[in-house]
Each structure stands twice: as C-alpha cells, then as structure tokens.
mmCIF file of C-alpha atoms and ligand atoms in Angstrom:
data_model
loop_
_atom_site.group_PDB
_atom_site.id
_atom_site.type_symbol
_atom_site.label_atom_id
_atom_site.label_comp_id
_atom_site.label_asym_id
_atom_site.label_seq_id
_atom_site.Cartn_x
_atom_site.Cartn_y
_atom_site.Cartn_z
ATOM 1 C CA UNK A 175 -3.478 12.331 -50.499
ATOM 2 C CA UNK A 176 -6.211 9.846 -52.477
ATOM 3 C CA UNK A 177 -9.289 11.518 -53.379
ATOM 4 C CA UNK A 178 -12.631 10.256 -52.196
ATOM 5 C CA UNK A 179 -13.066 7.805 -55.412
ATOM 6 C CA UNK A 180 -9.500 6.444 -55.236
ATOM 7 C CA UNK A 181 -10.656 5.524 -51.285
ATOM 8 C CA UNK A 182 -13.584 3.994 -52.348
ATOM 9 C CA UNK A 183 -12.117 2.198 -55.689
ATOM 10 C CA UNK A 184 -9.876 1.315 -53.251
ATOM 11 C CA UNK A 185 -12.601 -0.348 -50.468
ATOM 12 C CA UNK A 186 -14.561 -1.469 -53.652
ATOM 13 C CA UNK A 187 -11.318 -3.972 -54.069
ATOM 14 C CA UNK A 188 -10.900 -5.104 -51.151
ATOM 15 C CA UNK A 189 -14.694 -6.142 -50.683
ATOM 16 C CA UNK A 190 -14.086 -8.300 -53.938
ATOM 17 C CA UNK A 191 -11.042 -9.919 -52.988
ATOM 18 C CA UNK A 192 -12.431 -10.796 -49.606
ATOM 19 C CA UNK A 193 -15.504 -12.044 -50.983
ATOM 20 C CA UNK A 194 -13.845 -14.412 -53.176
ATOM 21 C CA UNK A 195 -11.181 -15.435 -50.276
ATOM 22 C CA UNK A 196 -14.062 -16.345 -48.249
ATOM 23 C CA UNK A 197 -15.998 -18.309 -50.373
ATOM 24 C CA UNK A 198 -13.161 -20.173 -51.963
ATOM 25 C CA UNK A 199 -12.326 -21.378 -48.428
ATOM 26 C CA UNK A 200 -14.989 -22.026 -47.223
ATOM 27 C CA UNK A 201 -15.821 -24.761 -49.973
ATOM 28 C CA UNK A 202 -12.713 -26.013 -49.454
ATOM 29 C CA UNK A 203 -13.539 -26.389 -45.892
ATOM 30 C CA UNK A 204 -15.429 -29.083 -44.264
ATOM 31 C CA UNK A 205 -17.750 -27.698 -42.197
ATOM 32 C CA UNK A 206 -18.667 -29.920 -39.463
ATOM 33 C CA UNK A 207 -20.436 -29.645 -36.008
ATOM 34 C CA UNK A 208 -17.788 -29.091 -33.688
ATOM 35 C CA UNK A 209 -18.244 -31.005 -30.128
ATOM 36 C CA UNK A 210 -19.020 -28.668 -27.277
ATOM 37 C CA UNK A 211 -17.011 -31.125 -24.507
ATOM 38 C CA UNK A 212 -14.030 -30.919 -27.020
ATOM 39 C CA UNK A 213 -14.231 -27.359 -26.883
ATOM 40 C CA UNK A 214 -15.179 -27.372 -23.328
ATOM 41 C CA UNK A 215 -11.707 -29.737 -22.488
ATOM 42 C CA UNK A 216 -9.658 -27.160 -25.663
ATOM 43 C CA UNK A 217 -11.016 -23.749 -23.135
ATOM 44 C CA UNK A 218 -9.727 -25.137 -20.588
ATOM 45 C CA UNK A 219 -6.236 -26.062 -21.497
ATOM 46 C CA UNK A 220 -5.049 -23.701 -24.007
ATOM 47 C CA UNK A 221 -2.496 -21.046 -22.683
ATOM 48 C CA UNK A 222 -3.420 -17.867 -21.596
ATOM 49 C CA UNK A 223 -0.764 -14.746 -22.106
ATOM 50 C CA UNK A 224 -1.429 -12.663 -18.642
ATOM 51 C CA UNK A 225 -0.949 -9.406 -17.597
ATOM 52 C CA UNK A 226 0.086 -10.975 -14.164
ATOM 53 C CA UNK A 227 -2.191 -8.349 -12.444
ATOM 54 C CA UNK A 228 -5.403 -8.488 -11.052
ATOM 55 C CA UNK A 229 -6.266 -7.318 -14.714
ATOM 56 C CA UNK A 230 -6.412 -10.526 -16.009
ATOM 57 C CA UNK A 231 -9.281 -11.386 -13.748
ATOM 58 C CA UNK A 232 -11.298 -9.230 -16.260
ATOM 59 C CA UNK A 233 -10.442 -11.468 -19.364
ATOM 60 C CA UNK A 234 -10.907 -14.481 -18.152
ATOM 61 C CA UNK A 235 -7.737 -15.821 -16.474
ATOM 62 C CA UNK A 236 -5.527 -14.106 -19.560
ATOM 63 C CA UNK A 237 -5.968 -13.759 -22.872
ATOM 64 C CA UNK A 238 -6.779 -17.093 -25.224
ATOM 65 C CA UNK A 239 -5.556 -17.695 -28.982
ATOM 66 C CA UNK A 240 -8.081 -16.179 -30.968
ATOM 67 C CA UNK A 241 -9.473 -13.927 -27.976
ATOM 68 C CA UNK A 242 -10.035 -10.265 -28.753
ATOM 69 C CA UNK A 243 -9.431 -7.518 -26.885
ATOM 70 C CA UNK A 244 -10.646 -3.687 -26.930
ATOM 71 C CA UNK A 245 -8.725 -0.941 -24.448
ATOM 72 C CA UNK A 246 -9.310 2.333 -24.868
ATOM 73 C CA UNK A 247 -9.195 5.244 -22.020
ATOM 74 C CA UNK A 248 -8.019 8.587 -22.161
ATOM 75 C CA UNK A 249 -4.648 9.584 -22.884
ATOM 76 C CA UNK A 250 -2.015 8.486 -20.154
ATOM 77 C CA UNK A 251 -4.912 5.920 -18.607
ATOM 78 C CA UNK A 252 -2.444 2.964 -19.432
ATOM 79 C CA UNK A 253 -3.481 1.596 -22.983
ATOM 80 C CA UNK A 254 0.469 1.567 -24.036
ATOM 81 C CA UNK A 255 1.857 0.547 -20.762
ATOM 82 C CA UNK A 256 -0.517 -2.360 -20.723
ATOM 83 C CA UNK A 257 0.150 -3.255 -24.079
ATOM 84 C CA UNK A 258 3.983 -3.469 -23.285
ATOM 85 C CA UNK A 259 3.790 -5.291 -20.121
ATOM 86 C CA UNK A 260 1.732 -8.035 -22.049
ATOM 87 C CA UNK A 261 3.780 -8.000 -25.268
ATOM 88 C CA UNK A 262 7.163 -8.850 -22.634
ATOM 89 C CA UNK A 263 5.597 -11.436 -20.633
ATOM 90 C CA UNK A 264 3.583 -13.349 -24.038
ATOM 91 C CA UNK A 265 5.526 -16.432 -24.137
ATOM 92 C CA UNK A 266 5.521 -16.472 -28.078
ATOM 93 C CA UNK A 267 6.522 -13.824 -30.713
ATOM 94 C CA UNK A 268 4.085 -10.989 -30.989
ATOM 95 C CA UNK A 269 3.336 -8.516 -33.899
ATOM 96 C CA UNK A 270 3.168 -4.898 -32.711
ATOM 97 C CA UNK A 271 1.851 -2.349 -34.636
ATOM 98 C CA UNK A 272 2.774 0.972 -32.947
ATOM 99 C CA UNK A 273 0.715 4.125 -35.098
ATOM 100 C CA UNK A 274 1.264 6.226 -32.395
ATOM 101 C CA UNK A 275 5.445 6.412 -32.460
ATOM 102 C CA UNK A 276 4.401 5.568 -28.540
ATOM 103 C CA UNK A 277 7.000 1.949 -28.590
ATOM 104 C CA UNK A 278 10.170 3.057 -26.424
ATOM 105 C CA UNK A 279 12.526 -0.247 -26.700
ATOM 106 C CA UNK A 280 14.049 1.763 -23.452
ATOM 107 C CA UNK A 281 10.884 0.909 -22.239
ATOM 108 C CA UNK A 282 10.591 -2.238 -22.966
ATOM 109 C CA UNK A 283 14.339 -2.945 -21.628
ATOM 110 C CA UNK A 284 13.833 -1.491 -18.122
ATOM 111 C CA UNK A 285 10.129 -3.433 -18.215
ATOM 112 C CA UNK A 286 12.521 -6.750 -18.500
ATOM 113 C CA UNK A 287 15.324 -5.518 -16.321
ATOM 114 C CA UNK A 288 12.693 -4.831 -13.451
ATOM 115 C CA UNK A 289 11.245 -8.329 -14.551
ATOM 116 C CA UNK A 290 14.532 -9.940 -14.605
ATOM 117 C CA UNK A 291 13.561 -11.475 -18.206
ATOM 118 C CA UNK A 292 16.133 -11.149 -20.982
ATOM 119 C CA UNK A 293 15.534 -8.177 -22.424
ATOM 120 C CA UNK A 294 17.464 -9.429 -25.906
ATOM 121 C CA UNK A 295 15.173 -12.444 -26.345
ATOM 122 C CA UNK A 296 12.265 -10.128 -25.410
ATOM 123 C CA UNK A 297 13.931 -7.886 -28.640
ATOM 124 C CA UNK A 298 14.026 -10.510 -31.101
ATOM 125 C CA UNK A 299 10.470 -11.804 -30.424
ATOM 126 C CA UNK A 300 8.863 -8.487 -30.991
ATOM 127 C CA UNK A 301 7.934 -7.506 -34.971
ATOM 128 C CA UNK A 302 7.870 -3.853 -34.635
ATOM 129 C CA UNK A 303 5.740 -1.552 -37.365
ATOM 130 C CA UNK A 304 5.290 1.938 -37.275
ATOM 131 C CA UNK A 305 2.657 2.845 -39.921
ATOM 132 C CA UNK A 306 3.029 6.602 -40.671
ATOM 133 C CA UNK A 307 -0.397 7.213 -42.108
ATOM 134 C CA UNK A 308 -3.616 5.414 -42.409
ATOM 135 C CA UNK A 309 -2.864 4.195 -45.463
ATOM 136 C CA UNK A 310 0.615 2.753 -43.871
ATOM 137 C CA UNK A 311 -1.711 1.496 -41.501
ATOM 138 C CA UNK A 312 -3.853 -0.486 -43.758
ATOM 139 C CA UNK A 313 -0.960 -1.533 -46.420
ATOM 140 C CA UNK A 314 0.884 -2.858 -43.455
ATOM 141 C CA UNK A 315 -1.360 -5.729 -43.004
ATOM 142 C CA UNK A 316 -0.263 -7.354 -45.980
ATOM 143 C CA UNK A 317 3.049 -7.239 -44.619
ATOM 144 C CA UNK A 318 3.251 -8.647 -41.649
ATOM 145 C CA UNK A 319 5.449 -11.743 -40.880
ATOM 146 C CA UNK A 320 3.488 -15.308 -40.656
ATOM 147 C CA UNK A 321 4.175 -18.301 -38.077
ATOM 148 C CA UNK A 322 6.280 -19.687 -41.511
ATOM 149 C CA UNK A 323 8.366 -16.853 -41.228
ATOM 150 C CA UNK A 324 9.493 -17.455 -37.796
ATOM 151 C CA UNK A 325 11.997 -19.249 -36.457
ATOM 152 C CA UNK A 326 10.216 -21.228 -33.746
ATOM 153 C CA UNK A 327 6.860 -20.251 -35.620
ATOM 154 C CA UNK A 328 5.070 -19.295 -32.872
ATOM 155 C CA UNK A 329 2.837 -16.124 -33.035
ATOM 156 C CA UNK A 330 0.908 -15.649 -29.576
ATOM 157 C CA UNK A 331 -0.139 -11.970 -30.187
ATOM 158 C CA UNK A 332 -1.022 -8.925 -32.374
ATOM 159 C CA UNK A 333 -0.914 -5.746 -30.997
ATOM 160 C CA UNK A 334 -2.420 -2.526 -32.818
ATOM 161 C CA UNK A 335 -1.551 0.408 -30.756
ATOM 162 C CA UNK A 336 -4.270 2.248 -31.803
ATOM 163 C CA UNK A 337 -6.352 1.590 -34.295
ATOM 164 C CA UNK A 338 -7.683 4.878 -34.417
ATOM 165 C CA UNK A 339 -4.876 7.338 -34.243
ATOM 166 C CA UNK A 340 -4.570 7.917 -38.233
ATOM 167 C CA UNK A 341 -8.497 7.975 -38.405
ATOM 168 C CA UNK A 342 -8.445 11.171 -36.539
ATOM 169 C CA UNK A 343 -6.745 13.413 -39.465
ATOM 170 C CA UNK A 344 -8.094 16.578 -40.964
ATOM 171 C CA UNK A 345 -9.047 14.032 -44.154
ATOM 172 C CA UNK A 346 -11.862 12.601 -42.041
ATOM 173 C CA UNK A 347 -13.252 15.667 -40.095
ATOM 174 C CA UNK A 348 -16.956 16.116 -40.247
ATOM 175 C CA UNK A 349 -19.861 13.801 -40.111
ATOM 176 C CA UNK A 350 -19.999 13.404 -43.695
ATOM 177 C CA UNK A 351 -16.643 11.238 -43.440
ATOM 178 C CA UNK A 352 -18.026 9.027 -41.351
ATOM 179 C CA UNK A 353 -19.046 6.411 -44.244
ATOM 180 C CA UNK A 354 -15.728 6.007 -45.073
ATOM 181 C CA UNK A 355 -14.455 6.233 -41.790
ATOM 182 C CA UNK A 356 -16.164 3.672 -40.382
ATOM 183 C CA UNK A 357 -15.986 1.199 -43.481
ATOM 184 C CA UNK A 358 -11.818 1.681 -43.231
ATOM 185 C CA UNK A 359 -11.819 0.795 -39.256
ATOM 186 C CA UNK A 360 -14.112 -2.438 -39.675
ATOM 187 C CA UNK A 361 -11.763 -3.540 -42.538
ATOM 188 C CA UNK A 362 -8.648 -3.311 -40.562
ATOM 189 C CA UNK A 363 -10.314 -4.724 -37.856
ATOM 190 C CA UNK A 364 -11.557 -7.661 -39.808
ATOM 191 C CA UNK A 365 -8.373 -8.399 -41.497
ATOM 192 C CA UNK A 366 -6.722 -8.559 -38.295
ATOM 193 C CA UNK A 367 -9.126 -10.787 -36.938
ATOM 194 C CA UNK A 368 -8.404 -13.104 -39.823
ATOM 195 C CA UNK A 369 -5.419 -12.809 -39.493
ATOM 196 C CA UNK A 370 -5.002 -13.423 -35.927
ATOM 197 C CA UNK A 371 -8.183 -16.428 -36.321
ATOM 198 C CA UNK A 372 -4.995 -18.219 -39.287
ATOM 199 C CA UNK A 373 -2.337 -17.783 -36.850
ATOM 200 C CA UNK A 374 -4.249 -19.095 -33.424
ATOM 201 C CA UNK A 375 -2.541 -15.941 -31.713
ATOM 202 C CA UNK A 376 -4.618 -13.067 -29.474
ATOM 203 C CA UNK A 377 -5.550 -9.662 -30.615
ATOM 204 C CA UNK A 378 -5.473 -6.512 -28.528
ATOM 205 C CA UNK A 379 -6.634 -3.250 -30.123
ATOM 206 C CA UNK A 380 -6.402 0.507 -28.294
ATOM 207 C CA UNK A 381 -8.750 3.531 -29.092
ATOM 208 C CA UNK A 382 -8.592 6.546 -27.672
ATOM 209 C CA UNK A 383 -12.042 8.391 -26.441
ATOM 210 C CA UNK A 384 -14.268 11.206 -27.029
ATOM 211 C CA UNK A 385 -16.566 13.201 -24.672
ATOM 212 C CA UNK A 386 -20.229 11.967 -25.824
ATOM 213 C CA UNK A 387 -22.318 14.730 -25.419
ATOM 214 C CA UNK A 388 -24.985 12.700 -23.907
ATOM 215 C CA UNK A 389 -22.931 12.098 -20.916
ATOM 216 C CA UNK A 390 -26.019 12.324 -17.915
ATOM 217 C CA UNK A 391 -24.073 15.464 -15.218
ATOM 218 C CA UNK A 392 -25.005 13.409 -12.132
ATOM 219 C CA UNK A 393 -22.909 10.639 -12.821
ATOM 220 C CA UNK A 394 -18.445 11.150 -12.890
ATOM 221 C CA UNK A 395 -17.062 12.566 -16.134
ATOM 222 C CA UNK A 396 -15.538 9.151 -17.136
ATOM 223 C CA UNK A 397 -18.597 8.033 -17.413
ATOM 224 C CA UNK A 398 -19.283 10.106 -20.796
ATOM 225 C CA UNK A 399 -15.922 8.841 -22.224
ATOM 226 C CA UNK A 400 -16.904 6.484 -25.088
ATOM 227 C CA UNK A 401 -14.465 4.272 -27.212
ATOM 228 C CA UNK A 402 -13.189 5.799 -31.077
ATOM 229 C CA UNK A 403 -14.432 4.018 -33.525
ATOM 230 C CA UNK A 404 -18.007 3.864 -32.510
ATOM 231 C CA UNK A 405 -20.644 1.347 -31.543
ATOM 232 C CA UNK A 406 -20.162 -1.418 -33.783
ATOM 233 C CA UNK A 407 -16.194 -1.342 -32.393
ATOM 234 C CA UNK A 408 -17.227 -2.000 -29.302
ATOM 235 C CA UNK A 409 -19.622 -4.577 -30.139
ATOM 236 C CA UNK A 410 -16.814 -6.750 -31.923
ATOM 237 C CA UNK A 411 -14.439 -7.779 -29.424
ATOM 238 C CA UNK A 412 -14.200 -10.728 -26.796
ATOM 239 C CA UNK A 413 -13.020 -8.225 -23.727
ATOM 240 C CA UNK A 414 -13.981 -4.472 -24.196
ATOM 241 C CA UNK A 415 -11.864 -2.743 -20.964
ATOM 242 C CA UNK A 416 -12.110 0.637 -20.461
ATOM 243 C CA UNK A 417 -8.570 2.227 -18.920
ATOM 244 C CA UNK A 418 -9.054 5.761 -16.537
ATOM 245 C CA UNK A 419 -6.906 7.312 -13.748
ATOM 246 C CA UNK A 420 -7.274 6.772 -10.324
ATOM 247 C CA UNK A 421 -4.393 8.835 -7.852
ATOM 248 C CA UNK A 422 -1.187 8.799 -9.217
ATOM 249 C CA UNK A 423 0.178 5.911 -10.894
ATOM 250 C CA UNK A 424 -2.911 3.778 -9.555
ATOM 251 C CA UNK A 425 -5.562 3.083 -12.928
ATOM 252 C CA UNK A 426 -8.727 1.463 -12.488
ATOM 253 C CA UNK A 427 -9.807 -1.517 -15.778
ATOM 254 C CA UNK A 428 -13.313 -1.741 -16.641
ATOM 255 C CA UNK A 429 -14.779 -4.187 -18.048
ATOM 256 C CA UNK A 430 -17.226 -2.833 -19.992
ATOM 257 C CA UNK A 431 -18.600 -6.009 -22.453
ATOM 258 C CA UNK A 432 -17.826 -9.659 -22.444
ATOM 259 C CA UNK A 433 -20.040 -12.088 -23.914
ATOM 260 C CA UNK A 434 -19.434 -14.223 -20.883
ATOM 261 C CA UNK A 435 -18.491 -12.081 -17.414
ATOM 262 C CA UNK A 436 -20.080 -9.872 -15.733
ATOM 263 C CA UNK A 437 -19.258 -6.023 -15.486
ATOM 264 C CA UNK A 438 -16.881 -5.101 -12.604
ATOM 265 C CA UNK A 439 -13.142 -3.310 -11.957
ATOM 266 C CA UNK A 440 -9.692 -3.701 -11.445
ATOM 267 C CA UNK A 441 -7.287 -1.393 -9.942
ATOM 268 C CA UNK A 442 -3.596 -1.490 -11.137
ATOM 269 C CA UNK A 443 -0.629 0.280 -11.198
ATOM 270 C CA UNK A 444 2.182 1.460 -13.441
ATOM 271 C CA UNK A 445 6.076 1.370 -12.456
ATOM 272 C CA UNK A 446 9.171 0.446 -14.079
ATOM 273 C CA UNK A 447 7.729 -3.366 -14.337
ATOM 274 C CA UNK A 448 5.533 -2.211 -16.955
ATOM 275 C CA UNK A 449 1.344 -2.455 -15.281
ATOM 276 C CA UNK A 450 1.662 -4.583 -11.671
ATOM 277 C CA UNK A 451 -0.518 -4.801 -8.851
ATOM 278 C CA UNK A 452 -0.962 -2.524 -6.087
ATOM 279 C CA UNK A 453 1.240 -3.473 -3.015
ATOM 280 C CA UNK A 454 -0.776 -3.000 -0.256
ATOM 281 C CA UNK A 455 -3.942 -5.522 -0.822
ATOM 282 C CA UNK A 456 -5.973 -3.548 1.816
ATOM 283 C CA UNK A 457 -5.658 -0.397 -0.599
ATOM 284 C CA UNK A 458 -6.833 -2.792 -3.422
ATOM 285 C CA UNK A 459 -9.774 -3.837 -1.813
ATOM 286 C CA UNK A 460 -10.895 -0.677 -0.956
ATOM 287 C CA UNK A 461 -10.717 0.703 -4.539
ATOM 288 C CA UNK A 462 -12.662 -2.466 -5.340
ATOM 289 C CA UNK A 463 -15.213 -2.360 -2.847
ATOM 290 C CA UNK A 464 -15.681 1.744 -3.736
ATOM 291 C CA UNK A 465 -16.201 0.728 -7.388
ATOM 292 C CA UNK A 466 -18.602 -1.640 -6.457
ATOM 293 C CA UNK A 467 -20.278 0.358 -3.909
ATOM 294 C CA UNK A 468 -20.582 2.638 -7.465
ATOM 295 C CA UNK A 469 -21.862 -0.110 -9.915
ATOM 296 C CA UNK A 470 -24.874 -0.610 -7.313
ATOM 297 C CA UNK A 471 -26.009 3.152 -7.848
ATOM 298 C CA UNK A 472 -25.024 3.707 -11.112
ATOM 299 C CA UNK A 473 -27.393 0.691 -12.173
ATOM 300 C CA UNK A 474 -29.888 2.023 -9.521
ATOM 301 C CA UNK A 475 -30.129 5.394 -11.105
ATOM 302 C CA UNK A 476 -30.062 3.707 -15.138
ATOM 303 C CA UNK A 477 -32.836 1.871 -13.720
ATOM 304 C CA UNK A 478 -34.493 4.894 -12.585
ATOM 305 C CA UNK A 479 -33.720 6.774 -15.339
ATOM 306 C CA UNK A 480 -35.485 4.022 -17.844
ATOM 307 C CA UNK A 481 -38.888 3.442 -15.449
HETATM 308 P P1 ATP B 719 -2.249 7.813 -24.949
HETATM 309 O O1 ATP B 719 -3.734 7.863 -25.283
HETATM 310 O O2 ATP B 719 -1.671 9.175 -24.865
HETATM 311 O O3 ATP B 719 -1.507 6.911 -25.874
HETATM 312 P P2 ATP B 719 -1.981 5.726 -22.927
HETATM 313 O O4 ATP B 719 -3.280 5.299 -22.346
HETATM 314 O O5 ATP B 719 -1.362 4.843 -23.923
HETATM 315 O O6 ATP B 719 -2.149 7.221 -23.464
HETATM 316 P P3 ATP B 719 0.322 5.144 -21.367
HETATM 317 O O7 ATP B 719 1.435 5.593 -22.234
HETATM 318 O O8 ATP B 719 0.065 3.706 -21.300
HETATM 319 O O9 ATP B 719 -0.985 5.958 -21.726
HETATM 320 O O10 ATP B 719 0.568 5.613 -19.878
HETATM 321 C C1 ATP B 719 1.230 6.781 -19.605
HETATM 322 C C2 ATP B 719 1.445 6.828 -18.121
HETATM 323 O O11 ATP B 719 2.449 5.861 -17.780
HETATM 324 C C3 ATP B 719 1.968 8.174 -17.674
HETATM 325 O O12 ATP B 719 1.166 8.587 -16.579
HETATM 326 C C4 ATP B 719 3.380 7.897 -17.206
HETATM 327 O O13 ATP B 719 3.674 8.612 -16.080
HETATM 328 C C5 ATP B 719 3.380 6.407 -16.894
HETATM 329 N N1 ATP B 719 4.700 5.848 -17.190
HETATM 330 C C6 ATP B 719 5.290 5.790 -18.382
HETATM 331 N N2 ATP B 719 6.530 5.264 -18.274
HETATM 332 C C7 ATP B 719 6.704 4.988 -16.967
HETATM 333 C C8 ATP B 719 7.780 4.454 -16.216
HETATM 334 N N3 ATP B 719 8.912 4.121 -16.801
HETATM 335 N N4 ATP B 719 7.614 4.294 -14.894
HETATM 336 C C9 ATP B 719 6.478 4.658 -14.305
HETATM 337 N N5 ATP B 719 5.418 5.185 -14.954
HETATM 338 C C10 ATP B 719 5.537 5.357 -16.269
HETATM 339 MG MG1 MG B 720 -0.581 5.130 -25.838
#
C-alpha cells in the first residue's frame, strides 16, 4: 500500500509530465480556425457505433469518435450489459477495461450467438484488462495497445467498466480522502480522453451511485441516486445517462446532460442479445409517455421549489 506522500509524489509526476506533453505539442501544432461547414459535413458523416436500441436516440444517433459517454445506475440497472452489447456490435476493435471482474466471454459468446455475429472475430477484436487495484487501474493506461499495434488499426472504442470501483477501498474512506480521490479520478479520466481524442475512437465510462442525502422525499428514490465520482464527473462527458430498473428485465436510460439534447428517457431491455428493445411498441410508448408525464411535474415542482 503507498503512503499518502508516495500518492502525491506520485500525482506531483504526472502533472509535470503532462504539462510538458501538452505544451510540446501544442507548439508543434498549428493551430488554425477550423471551418464550422467542414465540421458541420465531418458530424454528419462519421460512423456512429449503436446500441441498436431506442438507447441510441439519447446519444445522438450512436456514439461518434471522440464522443464521451457517462453511465452509471445502481447495481444490476444495466451499466455492464450495455457496455457488452456495444463493445459486440462496434464495428472496430475496442479496449475494455473491466475493474470489476464483471467481463463473462460466455457472455459475450451467447450475446453473438443470439446476434448471429461471429463470436471468434468478436474475441479477437476485444483487448481485455482486468486492473486488480487502483493502482492497476491507473498503470494500465500506459499499457494499452495503439491503432499501430493492430492489425487492421482500427480502434472504435474504450470501455472503462467502472471507473470508480477501486476508488471505493478502505484507503479512501472519509472526507479527508477526497483531495486525492478526486485528483486520481480526473487523471484517469483525462488520460483516457487523450487517449481516446489520439486514436479518433469513443469513450464510455460506468460509475456506480450513492444515496445523496439531499434527496427531496416527495419525489421517487432514484431520484436521490447521484453518479461516483462527483460533480465535476458528471460535468465532463458528451452523454451523461443514468441506468435504473423498471419491472423485470425492462430498464429505463436517462439522459441526464448533453451539451446539445434535451433531457428525456428510454426504456430497454436485457436478454440473451445483450440490451434490445422492448417487443411490444405499445408497452414502449407507454413507459415513455409515463416518464414524460413525470418530467412535466418533476420540473413543475423544481420550479416551485426555487420561486
Ligand atoms: P453493477 O453495478 O453491479 O456492476 P450493472 O449495472 O453493471 O451492475 P448489469 O450487470 O449490466 O448491471 O446487469 C445485470 C442484470 O442483467 C441482472 O438483472 C441480470 O439478471 C441481467 N442479465 C445478466 N445476464 C443476462 C442474460 N444472459 N440474460 C438475461 N439477463 C441477464
Ligand atoms: Mg457492472
């Protein structure tokens, strides 16, 4: 186990090394005004990895290179099935970083059998880690293949299933842990980013959730369930969707935060294709119109609440 110093020796290096990264390459850079119908015609046409649910309405067709997303829920809401279903159907190779010991290859292979996809290709494009610790976790990152290491050198995705898992230990109980804590999640946040920004692949991080305290007792329990990993976690990413249980295998997506879309829900279900839509549409529609009918009054009573 490090002590406090060797963690913060430790962070101390990093911030130096990144500094010096960044600044080195951005001189090298040229740094020119980029042409908003260019990157109006580049939106439009780059290709989207999908959940092929009525999920992906929530991040914008599917996810982009570069795009970020944030699921957290409580436990069984759907974080890991999700992640699976997309890491099978991403047309390119996709880095998985499982900290939970949650990645079942079973899984995966019934996911493609139900699919009718090759389950062996599926194998061979998925670079499983299983970091053991949070230093694992963090170490990891320097480790992980590049596009130059790949055969067809094609990286669509990065999974990190969760980032918060090893940040829960008895090494970061109590407040007073928190400035180290938090510090340790941005940075493996932000290398990934980078990481995922040099190889023009997606990002999809899971966090768990806590009860906040604050949670107002007129309003469903979900409602108090906020993200791990705090405020400024769920501040960084493209998509923040929030996973929770509906009846049985049925889960309702949230999206909670995107820069661009506005707030609504998805239902969903999961089976041995991994996450797929509910059959009957009617059944759909009524979980969608009930969620809405909800989003009217909980903004009602917010509104209330701040008048
Ligand atoms: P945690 O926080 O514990 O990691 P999670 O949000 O990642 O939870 P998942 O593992 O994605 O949860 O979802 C678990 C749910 O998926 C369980 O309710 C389980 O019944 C369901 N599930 C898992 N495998 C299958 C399967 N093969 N067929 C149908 N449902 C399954
Ligand atoms: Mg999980």
């Amino acid at each position: 186990m490090p002590t406090i110093d060797e963690i913060i020796e430790y962070l101390t290096r990093r911030k130096e090394k990144i500094l010096v990264e960044d600044f080195e390459n951005a001189e090298k850079k040229e740094l020119l005004e980029i042409s908003v119908e260019e990157k109006y015609k580049q939106e439009l046409s780059s290709k989207k990895i999908k959940t092929g649910t009525l999920l992906d309405d929530l991040i914008g067709g599917g996810l982009e290179p570069k795009s970020r997303l944030l699921l957290y829920g409580e436990y069984g809401s759907g974080k890991t099935q999700t992640c699976f279903t997309i890491a099978v159907l991403c047309p390119d190779h996709v880095i998985y970083i499982d900290t939970e010991g949650s990645f079942k290859a079973t899984r995966i292979k019934q996911i493609c059998d139900a699919r009718g996809i090759d389950y062996k290709a599926v194998f061979k494009k998925i670079h499983l880690f299983q970091p053991k610790s949070w230093i694992e976790q963090m170490l990891i990152l320097d480790k992980l293949p590049s596009p130059a290491d790949i055969e067809d050198g094609k990286i669509g995705l990065i999974i990190l299933d969760s980032l918060s898992k090893h940040f829960r230990g008895i090494e970061f109980a109590g407040r007073q842990s928190l400035s180290i804590k938090q510090p340790l999640i941005r940075e493996c946040i932000g290398r990934l980013e980078r990481i995922a920004d040099a190889y023009n692949c997606a990002l999809i991080l899971t966090t768990q959730i806590y009860e906040s305290p604050t949670a107002n007792p007129f309003l469903p329990d979900w409602t108090g369930q906020k993200a791990v990993g705090g405020a400024s976690l769920e501040h960084q990413p493209d998509y923040v969707v929030f996973l929770r249980k509906a009846q049985g295998n049925v889960r309702i997506a949230r999206l909670m935060d995107a820069s661009w879309q506005p707030q609504r829900e998805r239902p969903f279900m999961i089976t041995e294709k991994g996450i797929e839509d509910l059959p009957e549409t009617k059944k759909a529609e009524k979980i969608i119109k009930k969620t809405e009918k909800f989003e009217r009054q909980f903004y009602e009573m917010k509104k209330e609440k701040e008048n």
